Coordinates of C-alpha atoms in Angstrom, one line a residue:
X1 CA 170.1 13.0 57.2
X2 CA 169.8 16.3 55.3
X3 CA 173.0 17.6 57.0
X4 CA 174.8 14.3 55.3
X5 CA 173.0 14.6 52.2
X6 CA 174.3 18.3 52.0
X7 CA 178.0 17.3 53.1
X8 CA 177.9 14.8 50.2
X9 CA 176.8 17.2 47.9
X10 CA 179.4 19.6 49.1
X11 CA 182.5 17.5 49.0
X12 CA 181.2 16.1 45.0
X13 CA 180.9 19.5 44.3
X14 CA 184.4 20.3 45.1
X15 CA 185.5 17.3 43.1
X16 CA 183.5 18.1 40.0
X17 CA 185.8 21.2 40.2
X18 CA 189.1 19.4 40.9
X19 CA 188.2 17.1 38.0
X20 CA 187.1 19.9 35.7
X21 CA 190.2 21.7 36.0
X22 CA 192.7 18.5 35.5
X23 CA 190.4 17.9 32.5
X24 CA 191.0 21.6 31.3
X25 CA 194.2 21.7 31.0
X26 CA 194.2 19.2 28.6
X27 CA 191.6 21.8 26.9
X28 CA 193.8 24.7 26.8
X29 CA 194.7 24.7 24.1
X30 CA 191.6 25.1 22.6
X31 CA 190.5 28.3 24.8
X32 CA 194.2 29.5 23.4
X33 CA 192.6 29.1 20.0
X34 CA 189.0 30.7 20.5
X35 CA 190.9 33.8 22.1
X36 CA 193.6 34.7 19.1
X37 CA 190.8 34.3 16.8
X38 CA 189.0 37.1 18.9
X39 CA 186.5 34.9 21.5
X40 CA 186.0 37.6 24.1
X41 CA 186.1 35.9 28.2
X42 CA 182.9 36.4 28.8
X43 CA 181.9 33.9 25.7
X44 CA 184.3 31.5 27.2
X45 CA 182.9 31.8 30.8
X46 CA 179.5 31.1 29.2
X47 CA 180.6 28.0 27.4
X48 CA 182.2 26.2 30.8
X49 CA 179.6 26.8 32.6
X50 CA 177.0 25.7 30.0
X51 CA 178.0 22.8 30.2
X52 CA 178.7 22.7 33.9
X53 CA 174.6 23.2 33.8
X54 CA 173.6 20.9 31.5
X55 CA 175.7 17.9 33.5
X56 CA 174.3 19.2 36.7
X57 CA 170.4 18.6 35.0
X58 CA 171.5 15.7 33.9
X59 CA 173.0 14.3 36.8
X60 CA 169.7 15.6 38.6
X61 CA 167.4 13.4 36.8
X62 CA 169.8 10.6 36.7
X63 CA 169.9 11.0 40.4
X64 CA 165.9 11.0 40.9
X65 CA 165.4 7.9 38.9
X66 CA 167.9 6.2 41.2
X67 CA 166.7 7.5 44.0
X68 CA 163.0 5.2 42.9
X69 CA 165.3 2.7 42.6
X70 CA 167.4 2.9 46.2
X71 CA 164.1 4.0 47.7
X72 CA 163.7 0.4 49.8
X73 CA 167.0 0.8 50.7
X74 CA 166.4 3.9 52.1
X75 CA 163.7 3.1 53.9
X76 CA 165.3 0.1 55.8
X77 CA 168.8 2.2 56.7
X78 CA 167.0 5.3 58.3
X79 CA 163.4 2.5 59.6
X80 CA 161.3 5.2 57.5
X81 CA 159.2 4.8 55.1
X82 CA 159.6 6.8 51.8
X83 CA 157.4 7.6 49.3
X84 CA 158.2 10.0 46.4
X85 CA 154.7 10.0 45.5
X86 CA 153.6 11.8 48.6
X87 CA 154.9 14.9 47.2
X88 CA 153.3 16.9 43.9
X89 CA 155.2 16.7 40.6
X90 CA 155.3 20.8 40.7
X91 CA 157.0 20.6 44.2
X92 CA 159.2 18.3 43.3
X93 CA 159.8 19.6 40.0
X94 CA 160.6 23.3 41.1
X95 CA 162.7 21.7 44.4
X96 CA 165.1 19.8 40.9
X97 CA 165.1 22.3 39.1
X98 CA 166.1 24.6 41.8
X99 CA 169.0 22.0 43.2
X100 CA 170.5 21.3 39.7
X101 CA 170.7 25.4 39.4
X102 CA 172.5 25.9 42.8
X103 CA 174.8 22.8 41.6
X104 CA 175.4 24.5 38.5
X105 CA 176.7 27.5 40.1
X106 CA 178.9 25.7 42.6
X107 CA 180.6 23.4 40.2
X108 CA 180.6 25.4 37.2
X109 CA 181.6 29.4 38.2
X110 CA 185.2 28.6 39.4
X111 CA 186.5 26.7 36.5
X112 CA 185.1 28.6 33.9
X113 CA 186.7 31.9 35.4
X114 CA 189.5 30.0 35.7
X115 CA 190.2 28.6 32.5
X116 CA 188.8 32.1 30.6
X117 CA 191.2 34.2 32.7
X118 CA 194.5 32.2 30.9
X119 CA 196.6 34.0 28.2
X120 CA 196.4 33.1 24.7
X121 CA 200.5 33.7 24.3
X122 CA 201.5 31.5 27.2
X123 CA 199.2 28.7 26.2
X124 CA 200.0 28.7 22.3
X125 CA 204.1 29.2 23.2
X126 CA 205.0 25.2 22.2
X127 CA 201.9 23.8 22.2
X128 CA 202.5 23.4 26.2
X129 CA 200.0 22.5 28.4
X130 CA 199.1 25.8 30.9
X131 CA 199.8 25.3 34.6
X132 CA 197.4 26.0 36.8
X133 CA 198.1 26.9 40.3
X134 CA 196.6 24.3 42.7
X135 CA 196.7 26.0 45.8
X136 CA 192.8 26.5 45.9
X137 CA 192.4 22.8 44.6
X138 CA 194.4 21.7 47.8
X139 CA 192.8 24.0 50.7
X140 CA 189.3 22.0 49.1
X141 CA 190.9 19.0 49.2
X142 CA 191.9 19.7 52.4
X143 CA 188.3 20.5 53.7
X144 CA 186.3 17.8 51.8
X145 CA 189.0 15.5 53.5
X146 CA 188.7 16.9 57.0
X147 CA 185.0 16.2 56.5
X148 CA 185.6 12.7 55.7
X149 CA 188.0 12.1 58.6
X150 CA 185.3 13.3 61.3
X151 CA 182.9 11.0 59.5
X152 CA 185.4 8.3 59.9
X153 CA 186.0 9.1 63.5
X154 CA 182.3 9.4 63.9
X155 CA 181.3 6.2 62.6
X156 CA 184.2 4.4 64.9
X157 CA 183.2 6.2 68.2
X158 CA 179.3 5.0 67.4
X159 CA 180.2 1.5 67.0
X160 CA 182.3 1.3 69.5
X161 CA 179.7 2.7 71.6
X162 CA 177.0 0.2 70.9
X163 CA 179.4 -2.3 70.8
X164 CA 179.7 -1.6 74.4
X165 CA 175.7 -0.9 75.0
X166 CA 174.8 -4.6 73.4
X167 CA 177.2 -6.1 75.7
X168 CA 177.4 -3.8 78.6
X169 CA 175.5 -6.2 81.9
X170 CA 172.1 -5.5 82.2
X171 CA 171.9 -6.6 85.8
X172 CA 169.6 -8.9 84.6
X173 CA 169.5 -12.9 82.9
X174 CA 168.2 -11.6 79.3
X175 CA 169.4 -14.7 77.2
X176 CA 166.8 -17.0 76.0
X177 CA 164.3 -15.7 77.6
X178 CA 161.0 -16.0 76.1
X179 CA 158.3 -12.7 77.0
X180 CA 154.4 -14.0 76.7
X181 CA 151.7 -11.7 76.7
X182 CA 149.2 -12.5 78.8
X183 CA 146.0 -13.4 77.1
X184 CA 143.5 -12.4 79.2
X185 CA 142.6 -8.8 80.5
X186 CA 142.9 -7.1 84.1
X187 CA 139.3 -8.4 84.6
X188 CA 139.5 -11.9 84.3
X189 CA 141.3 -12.1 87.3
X190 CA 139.7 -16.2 87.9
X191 CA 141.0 -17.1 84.6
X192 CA 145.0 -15.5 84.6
X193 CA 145.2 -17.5 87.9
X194 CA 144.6 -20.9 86.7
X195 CA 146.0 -20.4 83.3
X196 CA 149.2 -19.4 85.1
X197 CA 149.2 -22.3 87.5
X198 CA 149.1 -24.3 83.9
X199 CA 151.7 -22.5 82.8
X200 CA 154.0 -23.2 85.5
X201 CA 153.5 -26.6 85.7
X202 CA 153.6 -27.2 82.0
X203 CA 157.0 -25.4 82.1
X204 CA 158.0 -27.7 84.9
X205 CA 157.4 -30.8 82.7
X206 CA 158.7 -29.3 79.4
X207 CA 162.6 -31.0 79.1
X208 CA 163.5 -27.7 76.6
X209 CA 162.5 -24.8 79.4
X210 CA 164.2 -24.2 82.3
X211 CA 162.0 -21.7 84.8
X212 CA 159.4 -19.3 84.1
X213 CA 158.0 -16.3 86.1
X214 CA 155.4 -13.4 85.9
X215 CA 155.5 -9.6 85.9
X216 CA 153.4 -6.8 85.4
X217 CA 155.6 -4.8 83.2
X218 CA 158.1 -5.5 80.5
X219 CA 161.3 -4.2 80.1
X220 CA 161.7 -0.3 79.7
X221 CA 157.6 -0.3 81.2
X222 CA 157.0 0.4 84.8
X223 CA 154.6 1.7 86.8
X224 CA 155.5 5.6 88.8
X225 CA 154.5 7.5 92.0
X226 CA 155.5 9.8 93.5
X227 CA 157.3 9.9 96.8
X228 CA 158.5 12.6 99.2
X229 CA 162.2 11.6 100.5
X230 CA 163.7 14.5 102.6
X231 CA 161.0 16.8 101.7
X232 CA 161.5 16.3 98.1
X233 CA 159.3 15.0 95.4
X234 CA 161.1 11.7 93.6
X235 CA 159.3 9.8 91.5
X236 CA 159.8 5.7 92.1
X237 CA 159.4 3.4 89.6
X238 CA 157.0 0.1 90.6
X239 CA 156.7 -3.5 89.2
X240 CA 154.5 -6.2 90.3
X241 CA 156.6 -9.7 90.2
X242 CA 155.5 -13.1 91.0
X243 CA 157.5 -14.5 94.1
X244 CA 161.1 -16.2 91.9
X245 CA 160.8 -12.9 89.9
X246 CA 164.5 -12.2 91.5
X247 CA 166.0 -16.0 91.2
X248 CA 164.5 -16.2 87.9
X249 CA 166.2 -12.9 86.3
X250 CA 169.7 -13.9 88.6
X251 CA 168.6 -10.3 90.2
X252 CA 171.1 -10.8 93.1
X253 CA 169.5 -9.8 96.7
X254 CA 172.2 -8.3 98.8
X255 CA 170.5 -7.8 102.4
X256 CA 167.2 -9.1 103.9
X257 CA 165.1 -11.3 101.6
X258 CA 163.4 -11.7 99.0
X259 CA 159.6 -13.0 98.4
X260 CA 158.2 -16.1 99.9
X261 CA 155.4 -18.5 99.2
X262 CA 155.5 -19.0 102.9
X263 CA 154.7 -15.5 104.1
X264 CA 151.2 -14.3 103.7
X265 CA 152.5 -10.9 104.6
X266 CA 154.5 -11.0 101.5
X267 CA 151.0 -10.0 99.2
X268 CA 148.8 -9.1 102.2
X269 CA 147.9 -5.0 102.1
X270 CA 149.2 -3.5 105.3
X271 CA 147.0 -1.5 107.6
X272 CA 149.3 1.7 108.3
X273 CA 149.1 4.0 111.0
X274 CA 149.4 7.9 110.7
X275 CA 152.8 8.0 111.7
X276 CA 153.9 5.1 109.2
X277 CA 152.5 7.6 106.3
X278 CA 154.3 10.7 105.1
X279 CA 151.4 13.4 103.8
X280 CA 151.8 14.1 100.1
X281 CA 153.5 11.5 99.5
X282 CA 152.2 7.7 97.6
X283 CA 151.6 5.3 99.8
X284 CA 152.2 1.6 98.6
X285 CA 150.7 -0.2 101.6
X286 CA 152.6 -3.4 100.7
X287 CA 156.0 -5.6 101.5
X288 CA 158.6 -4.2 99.0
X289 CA 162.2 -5.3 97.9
X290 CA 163.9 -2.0 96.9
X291 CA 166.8 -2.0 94.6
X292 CA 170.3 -0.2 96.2
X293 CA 169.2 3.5 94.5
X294 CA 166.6 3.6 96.3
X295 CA 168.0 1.9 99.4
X296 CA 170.5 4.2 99.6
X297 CA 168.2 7.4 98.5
X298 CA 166.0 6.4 101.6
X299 CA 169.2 6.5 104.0
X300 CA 169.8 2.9 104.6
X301 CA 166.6 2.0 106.4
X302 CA 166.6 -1.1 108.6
X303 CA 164.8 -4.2 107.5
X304 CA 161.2 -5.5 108.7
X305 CA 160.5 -1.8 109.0
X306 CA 157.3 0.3 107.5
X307 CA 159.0 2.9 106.1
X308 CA 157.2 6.3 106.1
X309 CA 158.4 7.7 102.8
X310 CA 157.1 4.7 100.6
X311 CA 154.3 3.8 103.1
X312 CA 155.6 0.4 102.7
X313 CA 157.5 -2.7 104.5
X314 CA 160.9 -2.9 103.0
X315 CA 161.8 -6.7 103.5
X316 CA 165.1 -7.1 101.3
X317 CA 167.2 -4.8 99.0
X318 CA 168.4 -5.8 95.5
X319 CA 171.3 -5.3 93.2
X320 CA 170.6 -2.2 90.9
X321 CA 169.4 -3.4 87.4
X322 CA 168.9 -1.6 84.6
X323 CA 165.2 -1.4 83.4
X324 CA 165.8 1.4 81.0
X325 CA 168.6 1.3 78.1
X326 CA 171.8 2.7 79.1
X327 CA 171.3 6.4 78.0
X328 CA 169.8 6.8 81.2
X329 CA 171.1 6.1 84.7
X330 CA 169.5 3.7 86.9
X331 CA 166.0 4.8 89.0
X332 CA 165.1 4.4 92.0
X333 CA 162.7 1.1 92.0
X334 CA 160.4 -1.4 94.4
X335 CA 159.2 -4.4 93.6
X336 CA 155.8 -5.8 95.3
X337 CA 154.6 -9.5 95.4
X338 CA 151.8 -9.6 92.7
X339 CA 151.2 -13.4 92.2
X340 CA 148.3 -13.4 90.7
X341 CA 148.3 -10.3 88.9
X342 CA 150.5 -9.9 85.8
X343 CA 150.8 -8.9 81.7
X344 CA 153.8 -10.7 81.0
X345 CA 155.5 -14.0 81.3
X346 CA 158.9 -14.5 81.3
X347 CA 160.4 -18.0 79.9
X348 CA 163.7 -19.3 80.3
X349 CA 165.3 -21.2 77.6
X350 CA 167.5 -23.8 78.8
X351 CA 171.0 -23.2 77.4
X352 CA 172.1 -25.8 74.5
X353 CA 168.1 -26.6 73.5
X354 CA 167.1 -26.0 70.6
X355 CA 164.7 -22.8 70.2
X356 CA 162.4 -23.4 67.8
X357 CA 161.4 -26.8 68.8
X358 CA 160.7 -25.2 72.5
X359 CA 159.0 -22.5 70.4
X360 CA 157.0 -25.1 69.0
X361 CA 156.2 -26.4 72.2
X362 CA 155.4 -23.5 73.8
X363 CA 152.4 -22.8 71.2
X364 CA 151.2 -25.7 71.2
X365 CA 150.4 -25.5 74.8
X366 CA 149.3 -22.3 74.5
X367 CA 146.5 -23.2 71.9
X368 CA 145.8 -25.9 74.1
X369 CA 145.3 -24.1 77.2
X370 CA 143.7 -20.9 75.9
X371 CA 141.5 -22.7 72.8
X372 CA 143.7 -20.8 70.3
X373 CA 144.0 -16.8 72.1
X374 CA 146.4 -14.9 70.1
X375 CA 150.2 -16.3 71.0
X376 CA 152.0 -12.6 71.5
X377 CA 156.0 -13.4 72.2
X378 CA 159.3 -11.6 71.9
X379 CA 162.9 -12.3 73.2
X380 CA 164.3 -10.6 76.2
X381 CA 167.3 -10.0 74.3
X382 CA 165.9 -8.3 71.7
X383 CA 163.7 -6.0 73.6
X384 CA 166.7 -4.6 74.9
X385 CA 168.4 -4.3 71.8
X386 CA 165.5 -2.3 70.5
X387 CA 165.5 0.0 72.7
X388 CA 168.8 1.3 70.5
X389 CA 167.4 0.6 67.4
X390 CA 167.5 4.6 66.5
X391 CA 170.7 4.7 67.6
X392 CA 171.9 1.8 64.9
X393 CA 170.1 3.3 62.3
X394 CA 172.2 6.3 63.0
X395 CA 175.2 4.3 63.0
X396 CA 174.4 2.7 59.5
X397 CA 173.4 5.9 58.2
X398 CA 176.7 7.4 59.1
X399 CA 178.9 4.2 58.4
X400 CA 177.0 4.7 54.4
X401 CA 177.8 8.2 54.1
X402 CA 180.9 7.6 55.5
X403 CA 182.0 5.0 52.6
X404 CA 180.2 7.4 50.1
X405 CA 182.1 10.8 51.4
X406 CA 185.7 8.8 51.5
X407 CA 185.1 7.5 48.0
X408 CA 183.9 11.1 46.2
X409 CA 186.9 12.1 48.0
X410 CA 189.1 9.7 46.6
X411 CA 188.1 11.1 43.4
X412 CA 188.7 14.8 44.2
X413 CA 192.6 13.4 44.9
X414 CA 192.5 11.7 41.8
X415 CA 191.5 14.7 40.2
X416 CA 194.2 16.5 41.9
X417 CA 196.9 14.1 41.7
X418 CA 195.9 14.4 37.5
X419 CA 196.1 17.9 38.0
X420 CA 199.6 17.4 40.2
X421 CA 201.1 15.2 37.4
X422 CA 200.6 17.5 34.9
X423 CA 202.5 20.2 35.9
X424 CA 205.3 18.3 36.5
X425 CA 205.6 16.1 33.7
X426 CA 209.0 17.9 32.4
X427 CA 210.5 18.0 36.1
X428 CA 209.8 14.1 36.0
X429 CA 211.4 13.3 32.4
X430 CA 214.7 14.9 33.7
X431 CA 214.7 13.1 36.8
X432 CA 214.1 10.1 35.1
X433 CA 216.8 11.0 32.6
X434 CA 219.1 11.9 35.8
X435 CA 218.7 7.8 37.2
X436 CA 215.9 8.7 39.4
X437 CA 214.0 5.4 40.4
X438 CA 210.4 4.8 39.9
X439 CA 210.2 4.1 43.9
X440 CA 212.0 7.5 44.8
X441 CA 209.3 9.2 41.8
X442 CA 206.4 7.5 43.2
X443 CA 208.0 8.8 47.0
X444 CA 208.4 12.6 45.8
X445 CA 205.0 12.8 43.9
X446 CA 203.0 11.5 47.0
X447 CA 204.7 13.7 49.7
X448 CA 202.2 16.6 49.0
X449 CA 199.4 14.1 49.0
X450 CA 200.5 12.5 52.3
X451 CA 201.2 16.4 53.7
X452 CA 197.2 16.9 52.5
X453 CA 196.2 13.6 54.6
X454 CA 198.2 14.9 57.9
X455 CA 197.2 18.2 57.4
X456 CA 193.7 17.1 57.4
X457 CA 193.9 15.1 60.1
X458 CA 194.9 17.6 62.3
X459 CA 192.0 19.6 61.6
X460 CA 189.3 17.1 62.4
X461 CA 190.5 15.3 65.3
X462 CA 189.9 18.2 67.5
X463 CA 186.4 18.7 66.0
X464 CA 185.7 15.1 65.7
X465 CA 186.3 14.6 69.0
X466 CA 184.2 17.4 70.3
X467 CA 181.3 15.9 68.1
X468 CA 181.8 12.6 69.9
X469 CA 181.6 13.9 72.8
X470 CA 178.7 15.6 72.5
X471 CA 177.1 12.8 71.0
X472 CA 178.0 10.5 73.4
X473 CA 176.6 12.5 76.6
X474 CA 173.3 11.1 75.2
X475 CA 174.5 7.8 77.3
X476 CA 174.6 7.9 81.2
X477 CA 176.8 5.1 80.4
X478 CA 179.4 5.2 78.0
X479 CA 183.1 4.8 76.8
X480 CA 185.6 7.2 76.4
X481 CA 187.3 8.1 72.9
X482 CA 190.8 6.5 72.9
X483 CA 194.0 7.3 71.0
X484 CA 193.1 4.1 69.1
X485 CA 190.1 5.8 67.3
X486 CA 192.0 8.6 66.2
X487 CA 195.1 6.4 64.8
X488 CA 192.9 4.3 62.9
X489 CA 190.9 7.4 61.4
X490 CA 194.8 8.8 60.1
X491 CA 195.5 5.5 59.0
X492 CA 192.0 5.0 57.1
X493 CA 192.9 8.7 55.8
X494 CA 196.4 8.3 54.4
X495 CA 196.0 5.0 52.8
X496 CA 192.9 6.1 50.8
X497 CA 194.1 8.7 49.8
X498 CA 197.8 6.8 48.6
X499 CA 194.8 4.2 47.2
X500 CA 193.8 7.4 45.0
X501 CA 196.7 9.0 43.8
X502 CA 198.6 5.9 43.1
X503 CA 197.1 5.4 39.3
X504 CA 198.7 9.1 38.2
X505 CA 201.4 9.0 40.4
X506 CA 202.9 4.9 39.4
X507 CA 201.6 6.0 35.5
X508 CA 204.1 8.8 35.6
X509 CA 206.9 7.7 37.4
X510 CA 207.1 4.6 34.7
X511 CA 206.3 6.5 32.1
X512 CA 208.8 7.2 28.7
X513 CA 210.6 10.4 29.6
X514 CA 211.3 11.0 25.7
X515 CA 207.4 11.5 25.6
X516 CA 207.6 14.3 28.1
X517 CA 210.4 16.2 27.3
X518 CA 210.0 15.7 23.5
X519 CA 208.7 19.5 23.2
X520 CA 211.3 21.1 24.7

C-alpha cells in the first residue's frame, strides 16, 4: 500500500509539472516583462516555486480532510481498520508538513528553473508565446505511463488468477453445503452422539436437505503427525470423518473401499505388533482411507494391509482433494472412521430449494434439539473463498490505484498535448491554409502521442511480466500470462491516452487559422 500511495504521488507529481509548464507558456510573457524591468532569476525562481509550495500545503490539507472522509472506504478495500486518531496531532502534523515540503520541491524546482532561465528578447519579439522544449516532459510521460501499463497488466494477471482459483475444482462437492458447529464440547461424548443421531434423521425427513455428514475438522483445519516414509520425516495430515464422509463430499474412491457401517474393524483400534510399527514414527492404530499423495508417497501398498510407516490398515485410496487453497499443493492425508466423534457438520442443500427457508428450518430444529445452544453456521463455498480474501483485497487495492494512476496520467498527456499544441500552432494555421483536413490534423498531432503509448509499452511488458510472475509463484496452482493480457494492457494504454489528448488535439485542428497566424 505505501509502495502504491508513493507511485501515485510520483506520477501526480510529474503531471503537476507537465501542467505547470503548458500553463507557463501562456505566462511568458509576463517573466519577459519582470526581467526587462530588471527582475533578477533568482526572484523569479522564488516566485514559481512559492507558489508551487503554497498549492502543495494546500493540497495537503485538502487531502487529510478527505482522507476522514474516504476513511471507511479504506478500511473495507485493504479489511483494515483505520483510525487517524490513533496517531498524535504533532506526529501527524510534522509527517504533513514534511510531505507537502518534499512535494513542493518535486513539483515546483523544475519549472521555476525552467521558466526563469528564458530570455527576455525572444519572448517580447511579437508578443509570441516561448517554446519550450518537451523532451523532458515526454521521457516523464513516458515513465509515469510505463507505471501505469504494469499496473494495468498487474491488475489483469490478478483477476485472472482468482478468476481461476474461485472456479478451479476443489476435488470436493462445496455448493450449498451448510458447515454446523457442533454445540457440545469433546467431553460430552453421550450427548454429541444422540444429538447427531437427531440430526441425521431430521435431515432425512427435511424435503429442502439432501444428506448430511460429520467431521472433525473444517476446511483448511486438520490434524498432523509425523511419519517416517523411507527414513524420512513427512508430516501427514489427519481428519476424523463419519462413515458417507467420501459419498457425501463426491470424494471419488479409486481402489479398495471406503468406510462401512457393517465393519466393526472400520472404528475398532488395532492391536499392532512390533514389526507392523516403524520406531519414531506416529502410529495411527486405525483402518485409514489414504488419498493418492500419500498412496503413492507410501509406494503403492496393497490393500487390507497394516502398513508399518502409518501404523495403520489402509482399506481404500481416494482421489486427491484439496483441503488447503490453491497456493499450496496437495498433502499427503488419511482419513479414520470417527462416528461419534466430531466439531463440524456438513449439510447438503438440495439444488433448486430455496436456502433461507432450509435455513429457517435448520434453526428451528436446532433450538429444538439443543434448548436454544448457540446456532454457529457458514457455507462451504465461502470458507474456501476466504481463504483468498487477502489476495482480493490485493486485487481491489490494485484494480483502485490502477483507475487512479491511468487517470493522473491522462492528465499529464493533457498537459502535454496543451504543451504540444502550443508550439505548433503556426505550423497548424498553414497547413490548414494549405487544404489540410481536420482528420489528417488530428492524425499528425497524435502520432507523437501514440509513439509515447508504444514506447511505453515496450518498457513495461517485460517488467510487468516479471512482476507477475513473481507474484504468481505464490500459487502451486496457477495460470500462465498470455499474449491476451498484454494486448489488452496496449490497447487500455493507447486509447486513454487518444481519450486525453483528443480535447487539444480536435480544438486545434478545427480551430480558425486567421487566429494563429494573425501575428506573423
Amino acid at each position: 500500500m505505501v509502495c502504491l500511495a508513493i507511485i501515485i504521488l510520483f506520477i501526480a507529481c510529474l503531471n503537476y509539472i507537465l501542467l505547470t509548464l503548458t500553463n507557463a507558456i501562456s505566462r511568458s510573457q509576463d517573466v519577459g516583462v519582470r526581467k526587462t524591468i530588471g527582475a533578477g532569476r533568482r526572484q523569479i525562481i522564488l516566485q514559481y516555486y512559492t507558489e508551487t509550495q503554497l498549492l502543495a500545503f494546500i493540497a495537503v490539507i485538502v487531502g487529510l480532510l478527505v482522507s476522514f472522509i474516504c476513511l471507511p472506504f479504506f478500511s473495507s478495500l485493504t479489511g483494515s481498520a483505520f483510525n487517524l486518531s490513533n496517531f498524535s496531532f504533532i506526529d501527524t502534523a510534522a509527517l504533513l508538513f514534511t510531505l507537502a515540503i518534499i512535494l513542493g520541491l518535486l513539483a515546483g524546482v523544475y519549472p521555476a528553473l525552467a521558466m526563469s532561465g528564458l530570455r527576455p528578447l525572444n519572448i517580447m519579439r511579437g508578443f509570441s508565446a516561448y517554446k519550450i522544449n518537451p523532451v523532458l516532459s515526454k521521457s516523464l510521460i513516458v515513465v509515469q505511463f510505463s507505471i501505469c501499463v504494469i499496473l494495468v497488466i498487474s491488475a489483469l494477471a490478478i483477476k485472472k488468477q482468482m478468476h481461476f482459483i474461485s472456479n478451479a475444482d476443489m476435488g470436493f462437492d462445496k455448493d450449498q453445503v451448510v458447515v454446523l458447529a457442533n454445540p457440545y464440547g469433546w467431553d460430552e461424548g453421550q450427548k454429541a452422539a444422540a444429538f447427531k443421531n437427531q440430526m441425521y434423521h431430521f435431515v432425512a425427513t427435511e424435503p429442502n436437505l439432501q444428506d448430511i455428514t460429520t467431521t472433525t475438522f473444517g476446511f483448511e483445519q486438520y490434524g498432523q503427525n509425523g511419519h517416517l516414509i523411507n527414513g524420512k520425516p513427512v508430516p501427514i495430515q489427519s481428519i476424523g470423518a463419519d462413515y458417507n464422509y467420501f459419498a457425501f463430499n463426491k470424494i471419488q474412491i479409486i481402489k479398495g473401499r471406503a468406510f462401512s457401517h457393517d465393519i466393526v474393524s472400520d472404528t475398532a483400534r488395532l492391536q499392532l505388533t512390533a514389526e507392523q510399527k516403524t520406531p519414531h514414527s506416529s502410529t495411527v492404530g486405525r483402518s485409514v482411507v489414504v488419498n493418492e499423495t500419500l498412496y503413492n508417497m507410501l509406494g503403492k501398498p496393497e490393500m487390507g494391509q497394516v502398513n508399518p510407516s502409518l501404523g495403520a490398515l489402509i482399506i481404500g485410496v481416494c482421489k486427491d482433494f484439496h483441503n488447503d487453497d490453491l497456493t499450496k499443493a496437495i498433502a499427503p492425508v488419511y482419513i479414520k472412521a470417527y462416528p461419534n466423534v466430531y466439531k463440524y457438520f456438513r449439510v447438503k442443500i438440495k439444488a433448486g430449494h430455496s436456502i433461507p427457508n432450509a435455513m429457517a428450518n435448520i434453526k428451528s430444529n436446532w433450538n429444538k434439539l439443543t434448548g436454544n445452544l448457540p446456532f454457529s453456521y457458514t457455507f462451504l463455498d465461502e470458507d474456501v473463498a476466504k481463504s483468498y480474501d487477502a489476495y482480493v483485497r490485493w486485487m481491489t487495492t490494485i484494480t483502485v490505484s490502477c483507475i487512479l494512476a491511468i487517470i493522473i496520467a491522462c492528465l499529464g498527456l493533457f498537459g502535454l498535448s496543451g504543451l504540444t499544441t502550443l508550439n505548433r500552432t503556426k505550423e497548424i494555421g498553414i497547413r490548414k491554409v494549405l487544404g489540410a483536413s481536420v482528420s489528417n490534423l488530428f492524425l499528425l498531432l497524435n502520432r507523437g502521442t501514440i509513439l509515447l503509448a508504444c514506447g511505453s509499452f515496450i518498457i513495461a511488458a517485460p517488467l510487468a511480466y516479471y512482476l507477475v510472475h513473481q507474484w504468481l509463484d505464490n500459487f502451486t496452482y496457477r495460470i500462465t500470462p498470455d499474449w491476451t493480457l498484454f494486448v489488452v494492457a496496449g490497447i487500455i494504454a493507447i486509447l486513454t491516452a487518444l481519450v486525453a489528448v483528443s480535447y487539444h488535439t480536435i480544438k486545434a485542428a478545427i480551430g480558425n487559422p486567421v487566429k494563429s497566424l494573425r501575428s506573423e
